XYZ file of C-alpha atoms in Angstrom:
199
model
C -3.919 21.674 10.566
C -5.805 20.865 7.365
C -7.691 23.443 5.341
C -11.326 23.236 6.484
C -12.497 23.220 2.865
C -10.898 19.866 2.073
C -10.647 16.563 3.876
C -7.421 15.303 2.279
C -3.921 16.747 1.911
C -2.369 17.559 -1.445
C 0.504 15.669 -3.036
C 3.041 16.896 -5.589
C 4.857 14.274 -7.667
C 8.414 14.859 -8.838
C 9.129 13.123 -12.146
C 6.592 12.625 -14.917
C 7.714 9.433 -16.673
C 6.486 5.845 -16.668
C 6.951 5.305 -12.944
C 4.883 8.408 -12.270
C 2.022 6.996 -14.340
C 2.011 3.816 -12.236
C 2.206 5.743 -8.965
C -0.695 8.003 -9.981
C -2.875 4.908 -10.304
C -1.871 3.794 -6.794
C -2.562 7.262 -5.348
C -5.983 7.374 -6.986
C -6.869 3.943 -5.605
C -5.564 4.734 -2.103
C -7.646 7.949 -2.098
C -5.546 9.490 0.680
C -4.171 12.517 -1.222
C -5.383 15.020 -3.814
C -2.826 15.190 -6.643
C -1.921 18.857 -7.109
C 0.344 18.162 -10.083
C 3.778 17.052 -11.259
C 7.190 18.700 -11.348
C 9.403 17.619 -14.234
C 12.479 19.286 -15.700
C 12.234 17.615 -19.114
C 8.541 17.090 -19.820
C 7.197 18.762 -22.962
C 3.592 17.714 -22.391
C 1.295 19.895 -20.279
C -0.045 17.052 -18.148
C 0.324 13.402 -17.086
C -2.939 11.439 -17.031
C -4.743 14.757 -16.812
C -2.718 16.145 -13.889
C -0.871 19.381 -14.729
C 2.871 19.806 -15.084
C 3.519 22.590 -12.577
C 7.066 23.351 -13.656
C 10.596 22.213 -12.851
C 12.094 20.931 -9.600
C 13.085 24.495 -8.700
C 9.422 25.172 -7.835
C 9.543 22.839 -4.816
C 9.999 25.687 -2.329
C 7.095 27.656 -3.861
C 4.687 24.746 -3.393
C 5.475 23.975 0.225
C 2.721 24.523 2.774
C 1.349 22.648 5.759
C -1.177 20.765 3.624
C 1.093 19.618 0.766
C 3.227 16.478 0.635
C 5.817 15.436 -1.934
C 6.762 12.098 -3.492
C 9.648 11.333 -5.838
C 8.242 9.575 -8.899
C 11.407 9.425 -10.977
C 12.028 5.755 -11.742
C 15.098 3.914 -10.524
C 16.779 1.472 -12.881
C 20.184 0.572 -11.399
C 21.288 4.114 -10.453
C 19.490 6.183 -7.814
C 21.555 9.397 -8.081
C 18.701 11.508 -9.519
C 16.319 10.407 -6.766
C 19.006 11.183 -4.184
C 19.523 14.718 -5.540
C 15.790 15.399 -5.474
C 15.570 14.151 -1.885
C 18.325 16.593 -0.920
C 16.292 19.451 -2.425
C 13.225 18.292 -0.483
C 15.196 18.076 2.756
C 16.710 21.515 2.224
C 13.238 22.964 1.687
C 11.854 21.069 4.702
C 9.162 19.523 2.526
C 6.735 16.968 3.929
C 7.199 13.510 2.408
C 4.285 11.282 1.479
C 4.111 7.534 2.005
C 1.894 5.792 -0.555
C 0.606 2.240 -0.098
C -1.748 0.567 -2.552
C -4.967 -0.761 -1.017
C -4.312 -3.845 -3.145
C -0.974 -4.493 -1.410
C -0.574 -6.413 1.841
C 1.508 -4.639 4.461
C 1.605 -6.295 7.882
C 0.567 -4.164 10.835
C 3.896 -5.302 12.306
C 5.919 -3.877 9.377
C 7.274 -0.340 8.949
C 7.179 1.684 5.727
C 9.147 4.929 6.072
C 8.342 8.288 4.483
C 8.898 8.896 0.803
C 8.346 5.248 -0.132
C 5.693 3.691 -2.337
C 4.256 0.164 -2.156
C 2.627 -0.774 -5.447
C -0.343 -2.995 -6.285
C -0.245 -6.610 -5.034
C 3.086 -6.189 -3.255
C 3.530 -8.080 0.027
C 5.428 -6.843 3.088
C 5.437 -9.325 5.962
C 5.728 -8.906 9.734
C 8.818 -7.326 11.324
C 10.047 -6.008 7.978
C 11.305 -2.435 7.611
C 11.295 -0.487 4.348
C 13.447 2.665 4.429
C 12.912 6.121 2.957
C 12.393 6.796 -0.768
C 12.035 3.113 -1.711
C 10.010 1.571 -4.523
C 8.358 -1.739 -3.634
C 7.026 -2.518 -7.065
C 4.056 -4.534 -8.300
C 3.873 -8.061 -6.808
C 7.219 -7.743 -5.004
C 7.437 -9.982 -1.905
C 9.263 -8.756 1.205
C 9.225 -11.597 3.717
C 9.382 -11.544 7.534
C 12.223 -9.724 9.263
C 13.680 -8.196 6.095
C 15.242 -4.741 6.248
C 15.375 -2.671 3.067
C 17.408 0.503 3.494
C 16.831 3.894 1.818
C 16.684 4.411 -1.972
C 16.145 0.766 -2.913
C 14.013 -0.416 -5.815
C 12.563 -3.887 -5.349
C 11.245 -4.628 -8.822
C 8.158 -6.413 -10.053
C 7.614 -9.995 -8.844
C 10.978 -10.138 -7.034
C 11.242 -12.018 -3.719
C 13.353 -11.193 -0.678
C 13.157 -14.074 1.745
C 13.129 -13.910 5.529
C 15.681 -12.020 7.637
C 17.654 -10.686 4.681
C 19.235 -7.225 4.730
C 19.289 -4.987 1.659
C 21.647 -2.034 1.954
C 21.071 1.484 0.578
C 20.694 2.179 -3.129
C 20.182 -1.429 -4.207
C 18.274 -2.353 -7.349
C 16.737 -5.839 -7.434
C 15.435 -6.745 -10.884
C 12.136 -8.330 -11.832
C 11.657 -11.971 -10.770
C 14.956 -12.033 -8.852
C 14.985 -14.088 -5.641
C 17.080 -13.433 -2.545
C 17.439 -16.442 -0.229
C 16.969 -16.352 3.552
C 19.330 -14.330 5.697
C 21.344 -12.810 2.834
C 23.083 -9.420 3.092
C 22.952 -7.418 -0.144
C 25.683 -4.777 -0.159
C 25.138 -1.054 -0.763
C 24.540 0.040 -4.378
C 24.172 -3.554 -5.585
C 22.449 -4.329 -8.876
C 20.759 -7.733 -8.993
C 19.761 -8.660 -12.528
C 16.256 -9.805 -13.405
C 15.621 -13.477 -12.734
C 18.766 -14.033 -10.624
C 18.804 -16.297 -7.556
C 21.078 -15.029 -4.765
C 21.757 -17.418 -1.925
C 24.827 -15.859 -0.271
């Protein structure tokens, strides 16, 4: 049950780098959560875009309550091991996971976006598509009909995954890459920017 003094839940972001900056803008535009602050193990600054650095990842358990959600905002270029480790800490602490979707994105009412994932500005997720947990669907990415994107994938800016393709866990698809129809992308794959994959 929400605190009667507020009408929106809180969100804590984990990771204070460039990806965090972009996600903050999406959260502000969506206006679904109140940003409580950021956890970052390496940040020397006291804030990110005016939101306070609350401490290191070890503070996760201290910040958990029924009105606070968490989102991993560490970026994912090729390797997702850091994001995976953070997710394990969140699971161990039984933290609530946020799902963030830009109001400037299009997500079909017949698509599924699972918890811990973020859909950035002007992204497109078509009908019967499924996006797994802790995924980044970045700015202007296009997920076509019937596509399944498994957990911990980063679908980069302006990339296209065409209909009925299957993207296995931990995959990184670079900017402006295109995946043809019905293609299976194996676990932990790295697709370079601008590549065309047809089988």
